[in-house]
Tab-separated table of C-alpha atoms in Angstrom:
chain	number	residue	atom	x	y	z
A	1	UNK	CA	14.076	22.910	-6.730
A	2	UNK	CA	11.920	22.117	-9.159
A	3	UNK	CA	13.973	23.418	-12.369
A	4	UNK	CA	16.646	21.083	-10.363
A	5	UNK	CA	14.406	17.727	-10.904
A	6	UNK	CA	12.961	18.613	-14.215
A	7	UNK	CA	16.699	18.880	-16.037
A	8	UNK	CA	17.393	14.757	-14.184
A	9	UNK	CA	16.201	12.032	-15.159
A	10	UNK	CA	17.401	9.303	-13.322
A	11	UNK	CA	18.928	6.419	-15.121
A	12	UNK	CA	16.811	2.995	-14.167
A	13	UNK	CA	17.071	-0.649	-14.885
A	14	UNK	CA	13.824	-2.292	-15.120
A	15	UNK	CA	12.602	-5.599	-14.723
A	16	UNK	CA	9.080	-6.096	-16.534
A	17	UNK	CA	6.537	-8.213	-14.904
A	18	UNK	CA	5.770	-11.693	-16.753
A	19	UNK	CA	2.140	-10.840	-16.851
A	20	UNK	CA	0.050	-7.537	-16.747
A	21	UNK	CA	1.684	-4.541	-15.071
A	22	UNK	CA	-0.875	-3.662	-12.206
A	23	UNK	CA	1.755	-2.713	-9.264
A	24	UNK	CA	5.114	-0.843	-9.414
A	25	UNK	CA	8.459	-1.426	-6.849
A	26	UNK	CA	11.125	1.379	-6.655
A	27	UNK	CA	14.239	-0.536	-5.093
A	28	UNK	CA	17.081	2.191	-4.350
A	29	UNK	CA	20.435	0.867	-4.129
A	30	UNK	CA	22.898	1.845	-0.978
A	31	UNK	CA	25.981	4.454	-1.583
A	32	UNK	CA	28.395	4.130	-4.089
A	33	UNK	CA	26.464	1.341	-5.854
A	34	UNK	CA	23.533	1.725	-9.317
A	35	UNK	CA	20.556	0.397	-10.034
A	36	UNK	CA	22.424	-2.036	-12.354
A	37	UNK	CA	24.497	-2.719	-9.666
A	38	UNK	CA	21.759	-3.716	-7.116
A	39	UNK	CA	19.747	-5.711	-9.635
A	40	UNK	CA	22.872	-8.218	-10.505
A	41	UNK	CA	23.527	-8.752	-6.513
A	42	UNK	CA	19.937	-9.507	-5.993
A	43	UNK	CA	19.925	-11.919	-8.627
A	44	UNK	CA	23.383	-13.397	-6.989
A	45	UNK	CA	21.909	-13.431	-3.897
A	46	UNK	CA	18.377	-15.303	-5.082
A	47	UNK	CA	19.815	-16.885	-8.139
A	48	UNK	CA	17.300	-15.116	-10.462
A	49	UNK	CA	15.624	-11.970	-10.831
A	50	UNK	CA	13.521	-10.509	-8.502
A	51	UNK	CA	10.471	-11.217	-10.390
A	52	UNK	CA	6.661	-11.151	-10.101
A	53	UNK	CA	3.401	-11.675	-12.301
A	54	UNK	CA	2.293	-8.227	-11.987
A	55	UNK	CA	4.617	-6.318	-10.617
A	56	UNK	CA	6.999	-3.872	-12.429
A	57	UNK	CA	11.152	-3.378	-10.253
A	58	UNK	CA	12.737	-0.246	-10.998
A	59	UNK	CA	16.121	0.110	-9.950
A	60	UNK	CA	17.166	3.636	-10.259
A	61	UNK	CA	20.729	4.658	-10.280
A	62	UNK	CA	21.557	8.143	-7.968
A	63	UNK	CA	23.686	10.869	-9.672
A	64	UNK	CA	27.236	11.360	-9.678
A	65	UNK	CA	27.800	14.157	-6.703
A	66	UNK	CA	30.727	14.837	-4.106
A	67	UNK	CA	30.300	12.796	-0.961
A	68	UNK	CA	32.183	14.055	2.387
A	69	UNK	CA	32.640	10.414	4.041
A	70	UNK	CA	34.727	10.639	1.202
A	71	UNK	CA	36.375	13.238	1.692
A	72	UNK	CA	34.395	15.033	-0.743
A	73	UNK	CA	35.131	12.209	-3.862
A	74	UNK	CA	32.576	11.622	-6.342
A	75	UNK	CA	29.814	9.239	-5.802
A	76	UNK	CA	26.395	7.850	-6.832
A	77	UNK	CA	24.894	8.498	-3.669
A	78	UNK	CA	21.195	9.394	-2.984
A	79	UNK	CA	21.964	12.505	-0.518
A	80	UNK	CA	25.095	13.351	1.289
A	81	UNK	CA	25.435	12.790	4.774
A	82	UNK	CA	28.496	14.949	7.411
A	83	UNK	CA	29.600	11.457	8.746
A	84	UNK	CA	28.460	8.181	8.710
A	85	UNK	CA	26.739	8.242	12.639
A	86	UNK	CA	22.957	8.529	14.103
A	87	UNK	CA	23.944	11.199	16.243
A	88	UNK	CA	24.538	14.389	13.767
A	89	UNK	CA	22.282	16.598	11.387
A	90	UNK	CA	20.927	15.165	8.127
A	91	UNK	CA	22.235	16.534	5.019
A	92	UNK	CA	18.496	17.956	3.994
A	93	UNK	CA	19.242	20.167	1.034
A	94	UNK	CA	20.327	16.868	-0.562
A	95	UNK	CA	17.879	14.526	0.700
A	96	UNK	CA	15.111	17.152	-0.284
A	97	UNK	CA	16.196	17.681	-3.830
A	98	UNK	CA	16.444	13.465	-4.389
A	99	UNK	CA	12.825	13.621	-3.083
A	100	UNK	CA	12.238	16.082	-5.887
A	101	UNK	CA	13.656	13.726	-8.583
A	102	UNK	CA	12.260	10.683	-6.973
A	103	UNK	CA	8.662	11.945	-6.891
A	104	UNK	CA	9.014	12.635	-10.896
A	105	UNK	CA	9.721	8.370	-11.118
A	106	UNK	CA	6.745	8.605	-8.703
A	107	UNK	CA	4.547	10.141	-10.983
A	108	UNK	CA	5.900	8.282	-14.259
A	109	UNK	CA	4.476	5.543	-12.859
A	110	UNK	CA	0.934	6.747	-11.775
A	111	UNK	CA	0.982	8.810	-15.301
A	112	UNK	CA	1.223	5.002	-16.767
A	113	UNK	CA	-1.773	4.078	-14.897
A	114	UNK	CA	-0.698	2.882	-11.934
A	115	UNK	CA	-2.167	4.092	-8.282
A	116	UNK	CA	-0.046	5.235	-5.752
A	117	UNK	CA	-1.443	2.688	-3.471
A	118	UNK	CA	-0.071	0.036	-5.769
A	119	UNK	CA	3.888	1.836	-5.584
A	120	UNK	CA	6.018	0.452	-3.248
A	121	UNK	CA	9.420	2.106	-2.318
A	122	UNK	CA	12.138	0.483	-0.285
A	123	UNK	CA	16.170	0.464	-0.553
A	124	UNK	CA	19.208	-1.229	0.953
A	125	UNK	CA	21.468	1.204	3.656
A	126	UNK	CA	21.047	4.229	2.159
A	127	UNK	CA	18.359	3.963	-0.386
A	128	UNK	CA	16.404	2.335	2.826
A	129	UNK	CA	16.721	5.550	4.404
A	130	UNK	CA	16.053	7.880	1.238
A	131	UNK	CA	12.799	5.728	0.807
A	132	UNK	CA	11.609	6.415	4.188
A	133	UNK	CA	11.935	10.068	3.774
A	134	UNK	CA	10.403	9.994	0.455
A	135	UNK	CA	7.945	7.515	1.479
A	136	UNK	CA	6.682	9.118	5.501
A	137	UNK	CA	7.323	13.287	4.201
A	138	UNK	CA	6.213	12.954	1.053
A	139	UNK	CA	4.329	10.195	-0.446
A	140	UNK	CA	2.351	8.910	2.561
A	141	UNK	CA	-0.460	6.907	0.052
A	142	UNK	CA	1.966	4.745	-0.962
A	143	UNK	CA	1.636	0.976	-0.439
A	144	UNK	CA	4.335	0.289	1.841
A	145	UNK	CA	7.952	0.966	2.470
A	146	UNK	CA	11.032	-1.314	3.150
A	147	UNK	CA	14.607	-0.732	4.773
A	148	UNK	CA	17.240	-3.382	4.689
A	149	UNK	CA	20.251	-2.508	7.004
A	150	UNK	CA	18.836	0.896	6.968
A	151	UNK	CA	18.614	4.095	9.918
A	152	UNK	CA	17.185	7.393	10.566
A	153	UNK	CA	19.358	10.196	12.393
A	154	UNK	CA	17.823	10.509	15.895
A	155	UNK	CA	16.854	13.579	15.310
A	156	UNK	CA	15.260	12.786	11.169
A	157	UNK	CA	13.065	14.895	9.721
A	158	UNK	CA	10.808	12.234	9.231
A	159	UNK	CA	9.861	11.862	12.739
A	160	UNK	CA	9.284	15.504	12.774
A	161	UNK	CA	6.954	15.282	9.613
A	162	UNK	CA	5.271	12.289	11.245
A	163	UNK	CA	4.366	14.212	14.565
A	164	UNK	CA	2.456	16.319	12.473
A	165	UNK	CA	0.448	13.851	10.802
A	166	UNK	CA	-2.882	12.599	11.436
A	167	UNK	CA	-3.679	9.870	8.635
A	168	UNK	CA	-2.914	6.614	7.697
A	169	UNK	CA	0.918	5.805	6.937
A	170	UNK	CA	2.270	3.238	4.864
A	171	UNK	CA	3.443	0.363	6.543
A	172	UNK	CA	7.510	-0.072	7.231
A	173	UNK	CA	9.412	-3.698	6.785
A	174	UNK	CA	12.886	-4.056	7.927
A	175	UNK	CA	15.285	-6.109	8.178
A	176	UNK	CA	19.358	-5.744	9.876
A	177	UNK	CA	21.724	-8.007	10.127
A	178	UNK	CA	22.893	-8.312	13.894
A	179	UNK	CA	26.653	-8.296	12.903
A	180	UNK	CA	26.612	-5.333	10.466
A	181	UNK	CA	29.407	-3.282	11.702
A	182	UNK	CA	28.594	0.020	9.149
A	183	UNK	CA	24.872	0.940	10.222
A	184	UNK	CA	24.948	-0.947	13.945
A	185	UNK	CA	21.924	-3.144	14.144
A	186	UNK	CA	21.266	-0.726	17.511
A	187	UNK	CA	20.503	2.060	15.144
A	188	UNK	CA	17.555	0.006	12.758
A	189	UNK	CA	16.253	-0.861	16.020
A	190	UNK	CA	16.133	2.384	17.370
A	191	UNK	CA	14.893	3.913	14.256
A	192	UNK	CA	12.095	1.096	14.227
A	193	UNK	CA	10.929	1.860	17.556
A	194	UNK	CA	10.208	5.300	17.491
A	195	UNK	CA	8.493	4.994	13.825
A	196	UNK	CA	6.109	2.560	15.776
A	197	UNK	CA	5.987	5.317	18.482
A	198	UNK	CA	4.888	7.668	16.311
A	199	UNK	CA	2.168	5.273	14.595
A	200	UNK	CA	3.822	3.318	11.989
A	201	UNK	CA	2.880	-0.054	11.795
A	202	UNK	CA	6.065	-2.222	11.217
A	203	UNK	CA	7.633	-5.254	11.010
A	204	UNK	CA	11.248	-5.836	12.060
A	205	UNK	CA	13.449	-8.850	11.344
A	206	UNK	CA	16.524	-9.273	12.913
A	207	UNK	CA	18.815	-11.382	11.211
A	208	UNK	CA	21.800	-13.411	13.163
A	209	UNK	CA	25.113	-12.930	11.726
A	210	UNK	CA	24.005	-11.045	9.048
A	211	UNK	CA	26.691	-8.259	7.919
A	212	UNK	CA	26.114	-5.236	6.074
A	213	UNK	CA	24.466	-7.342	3.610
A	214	UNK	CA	21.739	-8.945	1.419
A	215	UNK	CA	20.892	-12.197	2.550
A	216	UNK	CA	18.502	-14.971	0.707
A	217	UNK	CA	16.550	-15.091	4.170
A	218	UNK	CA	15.510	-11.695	4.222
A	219	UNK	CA	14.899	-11.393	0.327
A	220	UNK	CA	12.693	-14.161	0.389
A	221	UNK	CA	10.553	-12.399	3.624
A	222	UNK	CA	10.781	-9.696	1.716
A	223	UNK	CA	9.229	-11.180	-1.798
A	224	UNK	CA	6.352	-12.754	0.643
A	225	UNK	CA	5.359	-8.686	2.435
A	226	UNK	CA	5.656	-7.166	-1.278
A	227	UNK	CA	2.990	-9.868	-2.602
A	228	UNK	CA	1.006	-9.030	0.729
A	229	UNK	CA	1.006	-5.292	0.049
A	230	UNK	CA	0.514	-5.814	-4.140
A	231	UNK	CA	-1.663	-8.436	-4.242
A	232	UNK	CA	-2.718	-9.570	-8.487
């Protein structure tokens, strides 16, 4: 596994923060889309950058690898997944090895001189759900997480990993749109409830008419929790 992470380095876009660089965001796009990708949507979406003062965005882009709601066709997807559903096993061999490679951009950061506690990790659909494994198995000193239109299987390994732990967890912000007909609004709700069952503190916004989406609304909420969590 770890020869695995150590030969990939993921490809990232980066936007710099206008002042001194005290904080680090890792934003990880959904399926099929790059860091590149998510970066110029956002700034559709907001009509600028998502910017800050202090606060360095890295947008990594997922490697190239066969994807079976595809029938197996290539894609830049974080892990692969047997069908797009809450009700069937997570791909883990997948999702485990992105942790790997994940953790390394992890550690870039706190080699730079930044403190976990000051690293935030969050993602759109899929990346939403990649962050909250990395985030609640892995990294659990982390500042926060985020999931936007995001789910956990019902049967995640992250609510396995979080029965067995006894210290603080990062705090989880999410938002779903209630007409997203890809990840059912049902399923971030049901994920949401038993995170805060199994003592995550979260916040959940439900957002009306809201496909499978980014919507100014919840990118703005989300801009206000990131400056909560990495204050200058």
């Amino acid at each position: 596994m770890a020869a695995a992470s150590g030969s990939m380095r993921l490809q990232r876009c980066i936007v710099s923060p206008a002042g001194r660089h005290s904080a680090s965001l890792i934003f990880l796009h959904g399926s099929g889309d790059s860091g590149q990708g998510l970066r110029t949507w956002i700034k559709q979406v907001l009509n600028q950058d998502l910017t800050f003062q202090h606060i360095k965005v890295i947008y990594p882009t997922a490697p190239p690898r066969p994807y079976t709601p595809l029938k197996g066709g290539i894609s830049n997807v974080w892990f692969d997944r047997f069908k797009i559903s809450n009700d069937c096993p997570e791909h883990l061999e997948s999702i485990d090895v992105t942790c790997q490679v994940l953790t390394d951009l992890i550690n870039d950061e706190v080699k730079s001189g930044i403190r976990k506690n000051r690293i935030l990790i969050g993602g759109f659909s899929m990346g939403g759900c990649m962050a909250m494994h990395l985030a609640f198995r892995n990294h659990q000193d982390v500042a926060g997480v985020f999931a936007l239109s995001s789910f956990l299987n019902t049967a995640s390994a992250v609510y396995q990993a979080l029965q067995q732990s006894d210290g603080l967890l990062p705090e989880l912000f999410q938002c779903h749109g209630t007409a997203d007909e890809l990840v059912l609004h049902a399923w971030g709700e049901e994920t949401n409830s038993t995170l805060t069952s199994l003592g995550v503190s979260t916040r959940f916004h439900s957002l009306p008419g809201v496909h499978h989406e980014l919507s100014k609304a919840e990118l703005e909420k989300l801009k206000s929790w990131i400056l909560t969590k990495l204050p200058e």
